[in-house]
mmCIF file of C-alpha atoms and ligand atoms in Angstrom:
data_model
loop_
_atom_site.group_PDB
_atom_site.id
_atom_site.type_symbol
_atom_site.label_atom_id
_atom_site.label_comp_id
_atom_site.label_asym_id
_atom_site.label_seq_id
_atom_site.Cartn_x
_atom_site.Cartn_y
_atom_site.Cartn_z
ATOM 1 C CA MET A 1 12.862 80.673 -21.447
ATOM 2 C CA ILE A 2 9.599 79.293 -20.091
ATOM 3 C CA THR A 3 7.203 78.410 -22.897
ATOM 4 C CA ILE A 4 3.459 79.006 -22.741
ATOM 5 C CA LYS A 5 1.632 76.132 -24.403
ATOM 6 C CA SER A 6 -1.221 76.644 -26.855
ATOM 7 C CA HIS A 7 -4.552 74.830 -26.474
ATOM 8 C CA LYS A 8 -3.474 72.398 -29.164
ATOM 9 C CA GLU A 9 -0.186 71.674 -27.411
ATOM 10 C CA ILE A 10 -1.970 71.199 -24.093
ATOM 11 C CA ASP A 11 -4.336 68.688 -25.687
ATOM 12 C CA LEU A 12 -1.352 66.686 -26.930
ATOM 13 C CA MET A 13 0.243 66.860 -23.474
ATOM 14 C CA ARG A 14 -3.022 65.644 -21.919
ATOM 15 C CA HIS A 15 -2.927 62.689 -24.272
ATOM 16 C CA ALA A 16 0.735 61.963 -23.447
ATOM 17 C CA GLY A 17 -0.129 62.317 -19.766
ATOM 18 C CA LYS A 18 -2.960 59.812 -19.973
ATOM 19 C CA ILE A 19 -0.597 57.299 -21.538
ATOM 20 C CA VAL A 20 1.845 57.836 -18.659
ATOM 21 C CA ALA A 21 -1.009 57.440 -16.163
ATOM 22 C CA GLY A 22 -2.140 54.218 -17.840
ATOM 23 C CA ALA A 23 1.394 52.865 -17.688
ATOM 24 C CA HIS A 24 1.545 53.706 -13.983
ATOM 25 C CA ALA A 25 -1.756 51.905 -13.393
ATOM 26 C CA LEU A 26 -0.292 48.847 -15.118
ATOM 27 C CA VAL A 27 2.803 48.991 -12.890
ATOM 28 C CA ALA A 28 0.667 49.372 -9.766
ATOM 29 C CA LYS A 29 -1.130 46.131 -10.632
ATOM 30 C CA MET A 30 2.161 44.296 -11.252
ATOM 31 C CA ILE A 31 4.028 45.366 -8.094
ATOM 32 C CA LYS A 32 4.390 42.415 -5.743
ATOM 33 C CA PRO A 33 7.162 40.343 -4.223
ATOM 34 C CA GLY A 34 8.915 38.329 -6.940
ATOM 35 C CA VAL A 35 8.449 40.654 -9.893
ATOM 36 C CA THR A 36 11.573 42.182 -11.404
ATOM 37 C CA THR A 37 11.939 45.796 -12.417
ATOM 38 C CA GLN A 38 12.982 44.552 -15.877
ATOM 39 C CA GLU A 39 9.531 42.949 -16.177
ATOM 40 C CA LEU A 40 7.934 46.257 -15.217
ATOM 41 C CA ASP A 41 10.078 48.023 -17.798
ATOM 42 C CA GLN A 42 9.121 45.630 -20.589
ATOM 43 C CA ALA A 43 5.417 45.887 -19.792
ATOM 44 C CA VAL A 44 5.568 49.687 -19.759
ATOM 45 C CA GLU A 45 7.493 49.897 -23.015
ATOM 46 C CA GLN A 46 4.935 47.668 -24.730
ATOM 47 C CA TYR A 47 2.047 49.680 -23.262
ATOM 48 C CA ILE A 48 3.506 53.006 -24.425
ATOM 49 C CA ARG A 49 4.296 51.764 -27.915
ATOM 50 C CA GLU A 50 0.818 50.230 -28.313
ATOM 51 C CA ALA A 51 -0.549 53.686 -27.445
ATOM 52 C CA GLU A 52 1.428 55.038 -30.426
ATOM 53 C CA ALA A 53 3.805 56.922 -28.172
ATOM 54 C CA ILE A 54 7.536 56.737 -27.503
ATOM 55 C CA PRO A 55 9.098 55.878 -24.132
ATOM 56 C CA THR A 56 10.801 59.210 -23.503
ATOM 57 C CA PHE A 57 13.515 57.918 -21.193
ATOM 58 C CA LYS A 58 14.811 55.180 -23.512
ATOM 59 C CA GLY A 59 18.019 56.497 -25.017
ATOM 60 C CA TYR A 60 17.711 59.855 -23.228
ATOM 61 C CA GLY A 61 21.335 60.751 -22.538
ATOM 62 C CA GLY A 62 21.996 57.061 -23.179
ATOM 63 C CA PHE A 63 19.608 55.754 -20.505
ATOM 64 C CA PRO A 64 19.003 52.100 -21.411
ATOM 65 C CA ASN A 65 15.347 51.578 -20.443
ATOM 66 C CA SER A 66 11.793 52.940 -20.603
ATOM 67 C CA ILE A 67 11.306 53.381 -16.853
ATOM 68 C CA CYS A 68 13.503 54.415 -13.972
ATOM 69 C CA ALA A 69 13.054 51.920 -11.138
ATOM 70 C CA SER A 70 14.682 53.055 -7.910
ATOM 71 C CA ILE A 71 14.619 50.568 -5.042
ATOM 72 C CA ASN A 72 14.954 51.536 -1.346
ATOM 73 C CA GLU A 73 18.028 53.796 -0.944
ATOM 74 C CA VAL A 74 18.019 54.577 -4.671
ATOM 75 C CA VAL A 75 16.694 58.119 -5.095
ATOM 76 C CA VAL A 76 16.185 58.376 -8.866
ATOM 77 C CA HIS A 77 17.448 57.025 -12.208
ATOM 78 C CA GLY A 78 17.630 53.387 -11.103
ATOM 79 C CA ILE A 79 18.160 51.056 -14.055
ATOM 80 C CA PRO A 80 15.670 48.156 -14.293
ATOM 81 C CA GLN A 81 17.265 44.958 -13.013
ATOM 82 C CA LYS A 82 16.853 41.180 -12.795
ATOM 83 C CA ARG A 83 16.709 41.432 -8.987
ATOM 84 C CA ARG A 84 13.283 40.370 -7.734
ATOM 85 C CA LEU A 85 11.375 42.792 -5.547
ATOM 86 C CA LEU A 86 11.161 41.622 -1.950
ATOM 87 C CA GLU A 87 8.430 42.024 0.628
ATOM 88 C CA GLY A 88 9.174 45.282 2.464
ATOM 89 C CA ASP A 89 11.023 47.002 -0.397
ATOM 90 C CA ILE A 90 9.908 50.347 -1.688
ATOM 91 C CA VAL A 91 10.344 51.103 -5.386
ATOM 92 C CA SER A 92 10.034 54.458 -7.129
ATOM 93 C CA VAL A 93 8.879 54.156 -10.721
ATOM 94 C CA ASP A 94 9.337 57.125 -13.063
ATOM 95 C CA ILE A 95 7.746 57.011 -16.534
ATOM 96 C CA GLY A 96 7.835 59.368 -19.507
ATOM 97 C CA ALA A 97 5.895 59.087 -22.774
ATOM 98 C CA THR A 98 6.138 61.282 -25.861
ATOM 99 C CA TYR A 99 2.991 61.540 -27.976
ATOM 100 C CA GLN A 100 3.144 63.471 -31.242
ATOM 101 C CA GLY A 101 6.171 65.337 -29.953
ATOM 102 C CA TYR A 102 4.868 66.189 -26.463
ATOM 103 C CA VAL A 103 6.001 64.685 -23.195
ATOM 104 C CA GLY A 104 4.200 63.492 -20.069
ATOM 105 C CA ASP A 105 6.328 62.685 -17.004
ATOM 106 C CA ALA A 106 5.231 61.218 -13.669
ATOM 107 C CA ALA A 107 6.648 59.158 -10.812
ATOM 108 C CA VAL A 108 5.334 57.339 -7.761
ATOM 109 C CA THR A 109 6.808 55.186 -5.017
ATOM 110 C CA HIS A 110 5.185 51.837 -4.256
ATOM 111 C CA GLY A 111 5.524 49.627 -1.219
ATOM 112 C CA VAL A 112 6.089 45.944 -2.020
ATOM 113 C CA GLY A 113 3.800 43.786 0.101
ATOM 114 C CA THR A 114 3.873 44.873 3.733
ATOM 115 C CA ILE A 115 6.346 47.681 4.415
ATOM 116 C CA SER A 116 7.584 49.283 7.626
ATOM 117 C CA ASP A 117 5.570 52.086 9.220
ATOM 118 C CA GLU A 118 8.490 54.439 8.602
ATOM 119 C CA ALA A 119 8.628 53.559 4.900
ATOM 120 C CA ALA A 120 4.873 54.051 4.600
ATOM 121 C CA ARG A 121 5.147 57.413 6.325
ATOM 122 C CA LEU A 122 7.975 58.461 3.984
ATOM 123 C CA ILE A 123 5.850 57.625 0.937
ATOM 124 C CA ALA A 124 2.801 59.427 2.346
ATOM 125 C CA VAL A 125 4.769 62.560 3.295
ATOM 126 C CA THR A 126 6.387 62.691 -0.146
ATOM 127 C CA ARG A 127 2.999 62.468 -1.858
ATOM 128 C CA GLU A 128 1.421 65.043 0.433
ATOM 129 C CA SER A 129 4.365 67.435 -0.069
ATOM 130 C CA PHE A 130 3.556 67.466 -3.787
ATOM 131 C CA TYR A 131 -0.024 68.530 -3.016
ATOM 132 C CA ARG A 132 1.197 71.180 -0.560
ATOM 133 C CA GLY A 133 3.436 72.462 -3.369
ATOM 134 C CA ILE A 134 0.800 72.596 -6.073
ATOM 135 C CA ALA A 135 -1.456 74.636 -3.817
ATOM 136 C CA TYR A 136 0.752 77.421 -5.243
ATOM 137 C CA ALA A 137 0.832 76.146 -8.848
ATOM 138 C CA LYS A 138 -1.509 78.938 -9.848
ATOM 139 C CA ASP A 139 -1.339 81.958 -12.114
ATOM 140 C CA GLY A 140 0.256 84.852 -10.204
ATOM 141 C CA PHE A 141 2.274 82.939 -7.602
ATOM 142 C CA ARG A 142 6.061 82.736 -7.817
ATOM 143 C CA LEU A 143 7.826 79.498 -8.691
ATOM 144 C CA SER A 144 9.582 79.180 -5.338
ATOM 145 C CA ASP A 145 6.259 79.370 -3.495
ATOM 146 C CA ILE A 146 5.863 75.760 -4.665
ATOM 147 C CA SER A 147 9.427 74.891 -3.611
ATOM 148 C CA ASN A 148 9.040 76.387 -0.159
ATOM 149 C CA ALA A 149 5.712 74.657 0.545
ATOM 150 C CA ILE A 150 7.253 71.283 -0.326
ATOM 151 C CA GLN A 151 10.350 71.811 1.818
ATOM 152 C CA THR A 152 8.369 73.132 4.774
ATOM 153 C CA TYR A 153 6.016 70.152 4.868
ATOM 154 C CA VAL A 154 8.783 67.579 4.406
ATOM 155 C CA GLU A 155 10.981 69.052 7.138
ATOM 156 C CA GLU A 156 8.041 69.442 9.542
ATOM 157 C CA ASN A 157 7.708 65.686 9.221
ATOM 158 C CA GLY A 158 11.369 65.020 9.981
ATOM 159 C CA PHE A 159 12.518 64.073 6.488
ATOM 160 C CA SER A 160 14.805 65.876 4.046
ATOM 161 C CA VAL A 161 14.472 67.189 0.503
ATOM 162 C CA VAL A 162 17.036 66.215 -2.115
ATOM 163 C CA ARG A 163 18.976 69.252 -3.365
ATOM 164 C CA ASP A 164 20.921 67.834 -6.320
ATOM 165 C CA TYR A 165 17.885 66.915 -8.459
ATOM 166 C CA VAL A 166 14.898 69.140 -9.139
ATOM 167 C CA GLY A 167 11.653 69.367 -11.089
ATOM 168 C CA HIS A 168 11.467 71.065 -14.466
ATOM 169 C CA GLY A 169 9.363 72.569 -17.182
ATOM 170 C CA VAL A 170 8.130 69.950 -19.643
ATOM 171 C CA GLY A 171 6.579 69.992 -23.102
ATOM 172 C CA LYS A 172 8.346 69.436 -26.406
ATOM 173 C CA GLN A 173 11.352 68.451 -24.331
ATOM 174 C CA MET A 174 11.355 66.388 -21.171
ATOM 175 C CA HIS A 175 13.533 68.994 -19.475
ATOM 176 C CA GLU A 176 12.592 72.576 -20.219
ATOM 177 C CA ASP A 177 12.913 75.780 -18.205
ATOM 178 C CA PRO A 178 12.415 76.468 -15.398
ATOM 179 C CA PRO A 179 14.290 74.199 -12.993
ATOM 180 C CA ILE A 180 12.004 73.672 -9.978
ATOM 181 C CA PRO A 181 13.861 73.059 -6.710
ATOM 182 C CA ASN A 182 11.926 71.380 -3.911
ATOM 183 C CA TYR A 183 13.473 73.764 -1.372
ATOM 184 C CA GLY A 184 14.201 77.429 -0.863
ATOM 185 C CA PRO A 185 12.597 80.680 0.303
ATOM 186 C CA LYS A 186 9.205 81.635 -1.078
ATOM 187 C CA GLY A 187 8.554 84.650 -3.281
ATOM 188 C CA ARG A 188 11.428 84.063 -5.717
ATOM 189 C CA GLY A 189 11.776 83.013 -9.315
ATOM 190 C CA PRO A 190 9.484 83.549 -12.277
ATOM 191 C CA ARG A 191 5.832 84.375 -11.855
ATOM 192 C CA LEU A 192 3.592 81.462 -12.824
ATOM 193 C CA ARG A 193 1.327 82.018 -15.813
ATOM 194 C CA GLN A 194 -1.541 80.182 -17.427
ATOM 195 C CA GLY A 195 -0.269 77.729 -20.054
ATOM 196 C CA MET A 196 2.975 76.800 -18.275
ATOM 197 C CA THR A 197 3.502 73.039 -17.900
ATOM 198 C CA LEU A 198 5.681 71.904 -15.025
ATOM 199 C CA ALA A 199 6.947 68.521 -13.816
ATOM 200 C CA ILE A 200 6.842 68.961 -10.051
ATOM 201 C CA GLU A 201 8.634 66.134 -8.308
ATOM 202 C CA PRO A 202 9.642 66.086 -4.664
ATOM 203 C CA MET A 203 12.402 63.572 -3.901
ATOM 204 C CA VAL A 204 12.414 62.966 -0.158
ATOM 205 C CA ASN A 205 14.981 61.134 1.950
ATOM 206 C CA ALA A 206 14.372 59.503 5.321
ATOM 207 C CA GLY A 207 17.848 60.614 6.497
ATOM 208 C CA THR A 208 20.066 63.408 5.177
ATOM 209 C CA TYR A 209 19.593 64.968 1.764
ATOM 210 C CA ASP A 210 23.052 64.003 0.488
ATOM 211 C CA VAL A 211 23.112 61.769 -2.560
ATOM 212 C CA MET A 212 25.748 60.284 -4.846
ATOM 213 C CA THR A 213 25.810 58.562 -8.218
ATOM 214 C CA LEU A 214 27.017 54.975 -8.547
ATOM 215 C CA LYS A 215 29.686 53.890 -11.045
ATOM 216 C CA ASP A 216 27.060 52.972 -13.648
ATOM 217 C CA GLY A 217 26.708 56.722 -14.161
ATOM 218 C CA TRP A 218 22.949 56.698 -13.490
ATOM 219 C CA THR A 219 21.878 55.229 -10.174
ATOM 220 C CA VAL A 220 21.531 58.000 -7.570
ATOM 221 C CA VAL A 221 21.583 56.759 -3.967
ATOM 222 C CA THR A 222 21.375 58.307 -0.526
ATOM 223 C CA THR A 223 24.869 58.577 0.923
ATOM 224 C CA ASP A 224 23.612 57.384 4.322
ATOM 225 C CA GLY A 225 21.876 54.338 2.799
ATOM 226 C CA GLN A 226 18.469 55.347 4.147
ATOM 227 C CA LEU A 227 15.265 55.147 2.117
ATOM 228 C CA SER A 228 14.189 57.673 -0.491
ATOM 229 C CA SER A 229 10.794 58.363 -2.070
ATOM 230 C CA HIS A 230 9.593 60.249 -5.160
ATOM 231 C CA TYR A 231 6.271 61.675 -6.362
ATOM 232 C CA GLU A 232 5.725 63.539 -9.619
ATOM 233 C CA HIS A 233 3.039 64.738 -11.982
ATOM 234 C CA THR A 234 3.039 66.963 -15.034
ATOM 235 C CA VAL A 235 1.054 70.024 -13.937
ATOM 236 C CA LEU A 236 -0.666 72.677 -16.079
ATOM 237 C CA ILE A 237 -1.055 76.223 -14.734
ATOM 238 C CA THR A 238 -4.638 77.085 -15.694
ATOM 239 C CA GLY A 239 -6.807 80.163 -15.778
ATOM 240 C CA THR A 240 -9.357 78.715 -13.387
ATOM 241 C CA GLY A 241 -7.336 79.071 -10.205
ATOM 242 C CA GLU A 242 -6.695 75.333 -9.826
ATOM 243 C CA PRO A 243 -3.827 73.479 -11.468
ATOM 244 C CA GLU A 244 -4.638 70.565 -13.767
ATOM 245 C CA LEU A 245 -2.704 67.331 -13.381
ATOM 246 C CA LEU A 246 -1.995 66.063 -16.900
ATOM 247 C CA THR A 247 -0.598 62.670 -15.889
ATOM 248 C CA VAL A 248 -3.849 61.239 -14.578
ATOM 249 C CA ILE A 249 -6.393 59.003 -16.282
HETATM 250 MG MG1 LIG B 301 10.723 64.670 -14.138
#
């Protein structure tokens, strides 16, 4: 069942979202060759706790850390490591914060130092596909209108959309109904209504869309070893005709 959030709940989600956005701004400042994803994780955990929130991912299904840090061919759910980031890497950072029982969830892929033109294009297409998708995140459209817009833009640009992981409703739980695929025909699924809060998150591969999970049970990688990129915000369906991004400062 898709929940409609009250004004009070939306205010709490805005607050959670601002904490997530602040944590992302901190990460953006720290990303450079030589930093480890464990250092990013520790800084984010401290930031979230100082904001009187809880790092949503820590302990979720047994996940060990406060951020997911997914380097290069890692698609999602990368565990923070001691490995230092290298010039030319790309790293997707996914952060969740729970404030007074409500969750904000957002992800972005960073380039480390100077990256290849192809990696930069992958990151830019992933980000733009999110905005093409949320052009339909409006009261009255159907859920898969978002999915189809994302897939269409990504494939027009020669990349592929991950099938095995999808966006989701978000609120009191990190993962609520509905699942939100980043692919599929338009005009399907539930009709979007004011007060729905959705984590929309295209995961885009440079090569094929096939992925697999490593033996650690978490790390999802592209099966062809090519790069993958991620972009996510928590999005509110409003009554004004334009969606509101909750995970921004
Ligand atoms: Mg998410």
